[in-house]
Coordinates of C-alpha atoms in Angstrom, one line a residue:
M1 CA -37.2 5.2 -141.8
G2 CA -35.3 6.3 -145.0
R3 CA -34.4 9.8 -143.8
E4 CA -31.1 10.3 -142.0
F5 CA -31.2 12.1 -138.6
L6 CA -28.8 13.2 -135.9
V7 CA -28.7 11.9 -132.4
R8 CA -26.9 14.3 -130.1
T9 CA -26.2 12.9 -126.6
D10 CA -24.0 13.3 -123.5
H11 CA -23.6 9.5 -123.4
S12 CA -20.1 9.2 -125.0
S13 CA -20.2 5.3 -125.2
L14 CA -23.0 5.4 -127.7
K15 CA -20.5 6.7 -130.3
W16 CA -19.0 3.2 -130.5
L17 CA -22.4 1.4 -131.0
H18 CA -21.8 0.6 -134.7
S19 CA -18.1 -0.3 -134.3
L20 CA -18.6 -3.2 -132.0
R21 CA -17.7 -6.7 -133.2
D22 CA -19.4 -10.1 -132.5
V23 CA -22.2 -8.5 -130.4
E24 CA -24.5 -10.9 -128.5
G25 CA -27.4 -10.9 -126.1
Q26 CA -29.5 -7.8 -125.4
L27 CA -27.1 -5.4 -127.1
A28 CA -27.4 -7.4 -130.3
R29 CA -31.2 -7.2 -130.1
W30 CA -31.0 -3.5 -129.7
L31 CA -28.9 -3.1 -132.8
E32 CA -31.3 -5.3 -134.7
L33 CA -34.2 -3.1 -133.6
L34 CA -32.3 0.1 -134.7
A35 CA -31.0 -1.4 -138.0
P36 CA -33.9 0.0 -140.2
Y37 CA -33.1 3.6 -139.2
R38 CA -30.4 5.9 -140.7
Y39 CA -28.8 8.0 -138.0
R40 CA -25.5 9.5 -136.8
I41 CA -24.5 9.7 -133.2
E42 CA -22.7 12.9 -132.0
H43 CA -21.4 13.4 -128.4
R44 CA -21.9 16.6 -126.6
P45 CA -20.6 17.2 -123.0
G46 CA -23.2 17.3 -120.3
V47 CA -22.5 20.9 -119.3
K48 CA -23.6 21.9 -122.8
H49 CA -26.5 19.5 -122.9
Q50 CA -28.7 20.9 -120.2
H51 CA -31.8 21.7 -122.2
A52 CA -32.3 18.0 -123.1
D53 CA -32.5 17.1 -119.4
A54 CA -36.1 18.3 -119.3
L55 CA -37.1 15.0 -120.9
S56 CA -36.0 13.1 -117.8
R57 CA -37.6 15.4 -115.2
K58 CA -40.8 14.7 -113.4
P59 CA -43.6 16.6 -115.2
R60 CA -45.9 19.0 -113.4
R61 CA -49.2 17.6 -112.4
R62 CA -52.3 18.9 -114.2
H63 CA -54.4 21.2 -112.1
Q64 CA -57.3 19.2 -110.6
G65 CA -59.8 21.7 -111.7
S66 CA -58.9 21.6 -115.4
E67 CA -61.4 20.0 -117.8
S68 CA -60.4 17.4 -120.4
C69 CA -60.9 18.1 -124.0
P70 CA -63.9 16.2 -125.4
G71 CA -62.2 15.6 -128.7
C72 CA -59.1 14.1 -126.9
A73 CA -61.4 12.0 -124.7
Q74 CA -63.1 10.6 -127.8
E75 CA -59.8 9.9 -129.4
Q76 CA -58.6 8.0 -126.3
I77 CA -61.8 5.9 -126.3
G78 CA -61.0 4.9 -129.9
V79 CA -57.4 3.9 -129.0
N80 CA -58.6 1.7 -126.2
A81 CA -61.0 0.1 -128.5
L82 CA -58.2 -1.1 -130.8
G83 CA -57.5 -4.0 -128.4
L84 CA -59.6 -7.0 -129.4
Q85 CA -62.7 -7.1 -127.3
K86 CA -65.7 -9.4 -127.2
W87 CA -67.9 -8.5 -130.2
T88 CA -71.7 -8.4 -129.7
S89 CA -74.0 -10.1 -132.2
E90 CA -75.2 -6.7 -133.3
E91 CA -71.6 -5.6 -134.2
I92 CA -70.9 -8.7 -136.2
R93 CA -74.2 -8.5 -138.0
E94 CA -73.6 -4.9 -139.0
S95 CA -70.0 -5.8 -140.1
Q96 CA -71.3 -8.6 -142.2
K97 CA -73.8 -6.3 -143.9
M98 CA -71.0 -3.9 -144.7
D99 CA -68.8 -6.6 -146.1
S100 CA -69.6 -6.7 -149.9
D101 CA -68.8 -10.4 -150.3
I102 CA -70.9 -11.6 -147.4
R103 CA -73.7 -9.3 -148.3
Q104 CA -73.8 -10.6 -151.9
A105 CA -73.9 -14.2 -150.6
M106 CA -76.6 -13.5 -148.1
E107 CA -78.8 -11.7 -150.7
L108 CA -78.4 -14.5 -153.2
L109 CA -79.3 -17.1 -150.5
A110 CA -82.3 -15.1 -149.5
H111 CA -83.8 -14.5 -153.0
S112 CA -82.8 -17.6 -155.0
D113 CA -85.5 -19.9 -153.5
G114 CA -82.9 -22.7 -153.0
E115 CA -81.9 -22.9 -156.7
I116 CA -78.6 -21.1 -157.6
T117 CA -77.6 -21.2 -161.2
E118 CA -74.4 -20.4 -163.1
E119 CA -75.9 -17.1 -164.0
H120 CA -76.4 -16.2 -160.4
L121 CA -72.8 -17.1 -159.6
R122 CA -71.4 -14.9 -162.5
R123 CA -73.0 -11.9 -160.9
I124 CA -71.2 -12.1 -157.6
S125 CA -67.5 -11.8 -156.5
P126 CA -65.2 -14.8 -156.4
T127 CA -65.1 -14.7 -152.6
A128 CA -68.9 -14.6 -152.4
R129 CA -69.0 -17.7 -154.7
R130 CA -66.7 -19.5 -152.2
I131 CA -69.1 -18.6 -149.5
I132 CA -72.0 -19.9 -151.6
E133 CA -70.2 -23.2 -152.2
R134 CA -70.6 -23.9 -148.4
R135 CA -74.4 -23.1 -148.5
R136 CA -75.3 -26.6 -147.2
D137 CA -73.4 -25.6 -144.0
L138 CA -74.6 -22.0 -143.7
E139 CA -77.3 -20.9 -141.3
V140 CA -78.5 -17.6 -139.9
S141 CA -78.7 -17.3 -136.1
D142 CA -81.6 -15.8 -134.1
S143 CA -79.7 -12.5 -134.1
E144 CA -79.3 -12.6 -137.9
V145 CA -75.6 -13.5 -137.9
L146 CA -74.4 -15.7 -140.7
L147 CA -72.8 -18.9 -139.4
C148 CA -71.1 -21.9 -140.9
H149 CA -71.9 -25.2 -139.1
T150 CA -70.2 -28.4 -140.4
A151 CA -70.7 -31.9 -139.0
S152 CA -67.1 -32.1 -138.0
R153 CA -67.3 -29.0 -135.8
R154 CA -68.6 -29.1 -132.3
Q155 CA -70.0 -25.6 -132.6
P156 CA -70.9 -23.2 -135.5
Q157 CA -68.4 -20.7 -136.8
V158 CA -69.1 -17.1 -137.5
V159 CA -68.5 -16.1 -141.2
L160 CA -65.9 -13.4 -140.5
P161 CA -66.1 -10.0 -142.2
R162 CA -62.8 -8.7 -143.7
N163 CA -62.6 -5.7 -141.3
M164 CA -62.5 -8.1 -138.3
L165 CA -59.9 -10.5 -139.8
R166 CA -56.7 -8.8 -138.7
A167 CA -57.8 -8.5 -135.1
V168 CA -58.7 -12.2 -134.9
L169 CA -55.4 -13.3 -136.5
E170 CA -53.4 -11.1 -134.1
E171 CA -55.2 -12.3 -131.0
A172 CA -55.3 -16.0 -132.0
H173 CA -51.5 -16.1 -132.7
G174 CA -49.8 -13.4 -130.7
G175 CA -52.4 -12.3 -128.2
R176 CA -52.6 -13.2 -124.5
S177 CA -54.4 -16.4 -125.4
G178 CA -52.3 -17.1 -128.5
G179 CA -48.9 -18.0 -127.3
H180 CA -47.3 -17.6 -130.7
V181 CA -48.0 -21.2 -131.6
G182 CA -47.4 -22.6 -135.0
I183 CA -49.5 -22.6 -138.2
F184 CA -51.5 -25.7 -137.5
K185 CA -52.5 -24.8 -134.0
T186 CA -53.2 -21.2 -134.9
K187 CA -55.6 -22.4 -137.6
E188 CA -57.4 -24.7 -135.2
K189 CA -57.7 -21.9 -132.6
V190 CA -59.3 -19.6 -135.2
R191 CA -61.6 -22.3 -136.5
Q192 CA -63.0 -22.9 -133.1
S193 CA -65.1 -19.7 -133.6
F194 CA -64.6 -18.3 -137.1
W195 CA -64.5 -19.2 -140.8
W196 CA -63.9 -17.3 -144.0
P197 CA -62.7 -18.2 -147.5
G198 CA -59.0 -18.6 -147.6
L199 CA -58.6 -18.9 -143.8
G200 CA -55.8 -21.5 -144.0
R201 CA -53.7 -19.4 -146.4
E202 CA -54.1 -16.2 -144.5
V203 CA -53.3 -17.8 -141.2
E204 CA -50.2 -19.3 -142.7
E205 CA -49.0 -16.0 -144.1
H206 CA -49.7 -14.2 -140.8
V207 CA -47.7 -16.8 -138.7
K208 CA -44.8 -16.8 -141.2
A209 CA -44.6 -13.0 -141.1
C210 CA -44.6 -12.8 -137.3
L211 CA -41.4 -10.9 -136.5
D212 CA -41.4 -11.9 -132.8
C213 CA -41.5 -15.6 -133.7
T214 CA -38.7 -15.2 -136.2
K215 CA -36.5 -13.5 -133.5
A216 CA -37.3 -15.7 -130.6
K217 CA -37.8 -19.3 -131.8
A218 CA -35.0 -21.7 -132.2
G219 CA -34.6 -24.3 -134.9
K220 CA -36.6 -27.5 -134.7
K221 CA -35.0 -30.2 -132.6
P222 CA -35.3 -34.0 -132.9
I223 CA -38.5 -35.4 -131.3
A224 CA -38.2 -38.2 -128.8
P225 CA -40.1 -41.4 -129.7
M226 CA -43.5 -41.7 -128.1
E227 CA -43.7 -43.9 -125.0
P228 CA -47.0 -45.6 -124.0
I229 CA -48.9 -43.7 -121.3
P230 CA -51.5 -46.1 -119.9
S231 CA -53.7 -43.3 -118.4
S232 CA -57.4 -44.0 -118.3
S233 CA -58.8 -40.8 -116.9
P234 CA -58.0 -37.2 -116.1
F235 CA -55.3 -36.7 -113.4
D236 CA -54.6 -40.4 -113.3
I237 CA -50.9 -40.0 -114.3
V238 CA -49.2 -36.6 -113.8
M239 CA -45.8 -35.6 -115.4
T240 CA -43.6 -33.0 -113.7
D241 CA -40.4 -31.2 -114.4
V242 CA -38.4 -28.1 -113.6
I243 CA -37.3 -25.3 -116.0
G244 CA -34.4 -23.0 -115.0
P245 CA -32.5 -21.3 -113.7
L246 CA -34.0 -18.3 -115.5
P247 CA -33.3 -14.6 -115.0
R248 CA -34.5 -13.4 -111.7
S249 CA -38.2 -12.4 -112.1
K250 CA -39.6 -9.2 -110.7
K251 CA -41.0 -11.3 -107.8
G252 CA -37.6 -12.9 -107.1
N253 CA -38.2 -16.3 -108.7
F254 CA -35.7 -18.2 -110.8
Y255 CA -37.4 -21.5 -111.7
I256 CA -40.7 -22.9 -113.1
L257 CA -42.2 -26.1 -111.8
T258 CA -44.3 -27.6 -114.6
V259 CA -47.0 -30.2 -114.0
Q260 CA -49.1 -31.9 -116.7
D261 CA -51.9 -34.4 -116.8
A262 CA -51.0 -37.3 -119.2
F263 CA -54.7 -37.9 -120.2
S264 CA -56.1 -34.5 -121.0
K265 CA -52.8 -32.7 -121.5
W266 CA -53.9 -30.0 -119.0
P267 CA -50.8 -28.2 -117.8
D268 CA -49.9 -25.9 -115.0
A269 CA -46.7 -24.0 -114.2
Y270 CA -45.6 -22.4 -111.0
A271 CA -42.8 -19.8 -110.5
I272 CA -40.6 -20.9 -107.6
R273 CA -37.5 -19.3 -106.0
N274 CA -35.5 -22.5 -105.8
Q275 CA -35.7 -26.1 -106.8
K276 CA -35.2 -27.7 -103.4
S277 CA -37.2 -30.8 -102.8
A278 CA -39.1 -29.1 -99.9
T279 CA -40.2 -26.3 -102.2
I280 CA -41.3 -28.8 -104.9
A281 CA -43.2 -31.0 -102.4
R282 CA -45.0 -28.0 -100.9
V283 CA -46.0 -26.5 -104.3
L284 CA -47.1 -29.9 -105.7
F285 CA -49.5 -30.4 -102.7
E286 CA -50.8 -26.8 -102.3
R287 CA -51.1 -25.9 -106.0
W288 CA -51.8 -29.1 -107.9
I289 CA -53.0 -31.9 -105.6
A290 CA -55.3 -29.6 -103.5
N291 CA -57.0 -28.5 -106.8
H292 CA -57.1 -31.7 -108.8
G293 CA -56.8 -34.5 -106.2
C294 CA -54.2 -37.2 -105.7
P295 CA -52.9 -38.8 -108.9
R296 CA -52.3 -42.5 -109.1
V297 CA -48.8 -42.0 -110.5
L298 CA -46.4 -39.0 -110.3
H299 CA -43.7 -39.3 -113.0
S300 CA -40.5 -37.2 -113.3
D301 CA -36.9 -37.4 -114.4
Q302 CA -34.1 -38.6 -112.1
G303 CA -33.4 -35.1 -110.6
R304 CA -32.5 -35.2 -106.9
N305 CA -35.2 -32.7 -106.1
F306 CA -37.8 -35.3 -107.2
E307 CA -36.1 -38.4 -105.8
S308 CA -35.5 -37.0 -102.4
G309 CA -37.0 -38.3 -99.2
I310 CA -39.5 -35.4 -98.8
V311 CA -41.2 -35.9 -102.2
R312 CA -41.2 -39.7 -101.8
K313 CA -42.7 -39.3 -98.3
L314 CA -45.4 -37.0 -99.6
C315 CA -46.3 -39.6 -102.3
E316 CA -46.3 -42.4 -99.6
L317 CA -48.6 -40.4 -97.3
L318 CA -51.1 -39.7 -100.2
G319 CA -50.9 -43.2 -101.8
V320 CA -49.2 -41.9 -105.0
K321 CA -46.9 -44.2 -106.9
K322 CA -43.6 -42.3 -107.7
T323 CA -42.0 -43.3 -111.0
R324 CA -39.0 -41.9 -112.9
T325 CA -37.3 -42.0 -116.3
S326 CA -34.4 -44.3 -116.8
A327 CA -30.9 -42.7 -117.0
Y328 CA -30.1 -40.9 -120.3
H329 CA -33.6 -41.7 -121.6
P330 CA -35.5 -38.4 -121.8
S331 CA -38.3 -39.9 -124.0
G332 CA -39.6 -41.5 -120.9
N333 CA -40.8 -38.0 -119.8
G334 CA -41.3 -36.8 -123.4
Q335 CA -44.7 -35.2 -122.7
A336 CA -43.2 -32.9 -120.0
E337 CA -40.3 -32.1 -122.2
R338 CA -42.5 -31.1 -125.1
F339 CA -44.6 -28.9 -122.9
N340 CA -41.5 -27.3 -121.5
G341 CA -40.3 -26.6 -125.0
F342 CA -43.6 -24.9 -125.8
L343 CA -43.5 -22.9 -122.6
K344 CA -39.9 -21.6 -123.2
N345 CA -40.6 -20.7 -126.8
S346 CA -43.8 -18.9 -125.9
L347 CA -42.2 -16.9 -123.1
R348 CA -39.2 -16.1 -125.2
T349 CA -41.5 -14.7 -127.9
Y350 CA -43.6 -12.7 -125.5
L351 CA -40.4 -11.2 -124.0
V352 CA -38.8 -10.0 -127.2
Q353 CA -39.8 -6.4 -126.4
K354 CA -40.4 -6.7 -122.7
G355 CA -37.1 -7.8 -121.0
Q356 CA -36.1 -11.2 -119.7
N357 CA -37.1 -10.5 -116.1
A358 CA -40.8 -10.2 -117.1
W359 CA -41.2 -13.9 -117.7
E360 CA -43.4 -14.5 -114.6
E361 CA -45.9 -11.9 -115.7
Y362 CA -46.5 -13.8 -119.0
L363 CA -46.7 -17.3 -117.5
P364 CA -50.5 -17.2 -117.1
S365 CA -50.8 -16.1 -120.8
A366 CA -48.7 -18.9 -122.0
L367 CA -50.7 -21.4 -120.0
M368 CA -54.0 -19.9 -121.4
A369 CA -52.6 -20.3 -124.9
Y370 CA -51.7 -24.0 -124.4
R371 CA -54.9 -24.9 -122.7
S372 CA -57.0 -23.4 -125.5
T373 CA -54.9 -25.0 -128.3
V374 CA -55.9 -28.2 -130.0
Q375 CA -53.4 -31.0 -129.3
A376 CA -52.7 -33.2 -132.3
S377 CA -52.4 -36.3 -130.1
T378 CA -56.0 -36.0 -128.9
G379 CA -57.8 -33.8 -131.4
Y380 CA -59.1 -31.6 -128.6
T381 CA -57.9 -28.7 -126.5
P382 CA -57.0 -29.5 -122.9
Y383 CA -59.7 -27.2 -121.7
Y384 CA -62.3 -29.1 -123.7
M385 CA -61.1 -32.4 -122.4
L386 CA -61.9 -31.2 -118.8
H387 CA -64.9 -28.9 -119.3
G388 CA -66.7 -30.3 -122.3
Q389 CA -66.7 -26.9 -124.0
E390 CA -64.1 -24.6 -125.5
M391 CA -62.4 -22.0 -123.4
P392 CA -64.0 -18.6 -123.7
L393 CA -61.3 -16.3 -125.1
G394 CA -63.1 -13.0 -125.0
F395 CA -63.8 -12.5 -128.6
E396 CA -66.4 -15.2 -129.4
P397 CA -69.9 -13.8 -130.1
E398 CA -72.7 -14.8 -127.8
D399 CA -74.3 -16.9 -130.6
L400 CA -71.5 -19.5 -130.1
R401 CA -71.8 -19.9 -126.3
R402 CA -73.4 -23.2 -125.2
K403 CA -76.7 -22.7 -123.4
T404 CA -78.6 -25.3 -121.4
D405 CA -81.3 -25.3 -118.7
S406 CA -80.7 -28.9 -117.7
Y407 CA -77.8 -29.8 -115.4
P408 CA -78.2 -33.6 -116.1
L409 CA -78.0 -33.0 -119.8
F410 CA -75.0 -30.9 -119.4
V411 CA -73.2 -33.5 -117.3
Q412 CA -74.2 -36.2 -119.8
E413 CA -72.6 -34.2 -122.6
I414 CA -69.4 -33.7 -120.7
S415 CA -69.2 -37.4 -119.9
R416 CA -69.7 -38.3 -123.5
T417 CA -67.0 -36.0 -124.8
C418 CA -64.4 -36.1 -122.0
F419 CA -64.2 -39.7 -121.0
M420 CA -63.5 -41.5 -124.3
P421 CA -61.7 -44.8 -124.3
M422 CA -58.0 -44.2 -123.7
N423 CA -56.9 -46.7 -126.3
A424 CA -58.2 -44.4 -129.1
F425 CA -56.2 -41.5 -127.7
E426 CA -53.1 -43.7 -127.4
K427 CA -53.5 -45.0 -130.9
D428 CA -53.8 -41.4 -132.3
A429 CA -50.9 -40.2 -130.2
R430 CA -48.6 -42.9 -131.5
R431 CA -49.6 -42.4 -135.1
F432 CA -49.0 -38.6 -134.7
S433 CA -45.5 -39.2 -133.1
D434 CA -44.5 -41.8 -135.8
G435 CA -45.5 -39.3 -138.5
R436 CA -43.2 -36.6 -137.2
K437 CA -40.0 -38.8 -137.1

């Protein structure tokens, strides 16, 4: 980046790129992206610039009979493998053996006969000592993977080797299932499957250093006071709202209809072309009610699209009570507003490098991120609240997957974890809200 270079082009307007004042929008983002580079722009008329046109011409197709280079094929396989994939127990076990800190800790645990002295601890690295400090929680799985299992965790955590750490951080925060959530929620997402000494500090440093978050996220806004939500079971009370208009998506949509269950915090979001009441009524029935059943209450703001005769008629036919916020009182629909804020921030961060009209493509990724993120008001992820287990995100080892041969026991466990008394959730939610004021 430190070496100056010349850009010669037939696009004369580019000469004025650095002389523009008060630049905004996409052009400002381009200038920010180019800022680290030292370059000069020189105009050359198109008639003298013909040799560069080859870059924009359609390339010749490779002859079908040609053979690929084995070396190049091997390199391509390596490139594809850079994306975070689900690791096998064997891969994790071998990585743990190659990690000097984990290896020292495992060897000490295996040969100390349960008694570890100060002399033992002086012989190992500081990181290995921190692992040994958790020895009451350590266990070795059937596949010889070192796990950390505390009473406060619903499932054991893999003691993560250093060479896998960066991939986990990038996926948990900025990957398809990450959503660029904040420090607390990224920590909780990582802790669902992994542990290593210094996890909290390294997650915090990674999130603070995320360039996409810095560019995309706005300043923190005041939080509306918590309103009581007397929901007693999943899909009892449903909150809904509309985001938009947004830039036209590649499929021709301009709005997002958001729907969220007040009990489990399970959300959904549907790209729609317009926000007419007929469109909203149809999508609510076909996409939400057909999948989750009829709620007891449908709650929204006072938008005409929700208060129209069509939506009210749908609620009347299905036996759903329609409620709304009072005028100029957004805290009455605060849960929907907070989810909308997450969704807009998440999409904005995903689209820093992709262009604004790609928002619909990343909508499923943002939803996956929210559903697999611990909610401070409940202490659980929305996915866990509905399914009784954490969402498989693709990188958990098989050792952490729940296994059962008994359907009744599985249903009993789900009932125990999912249908807790609502007053406990409401108490925690209010305490969380009051603490953030």
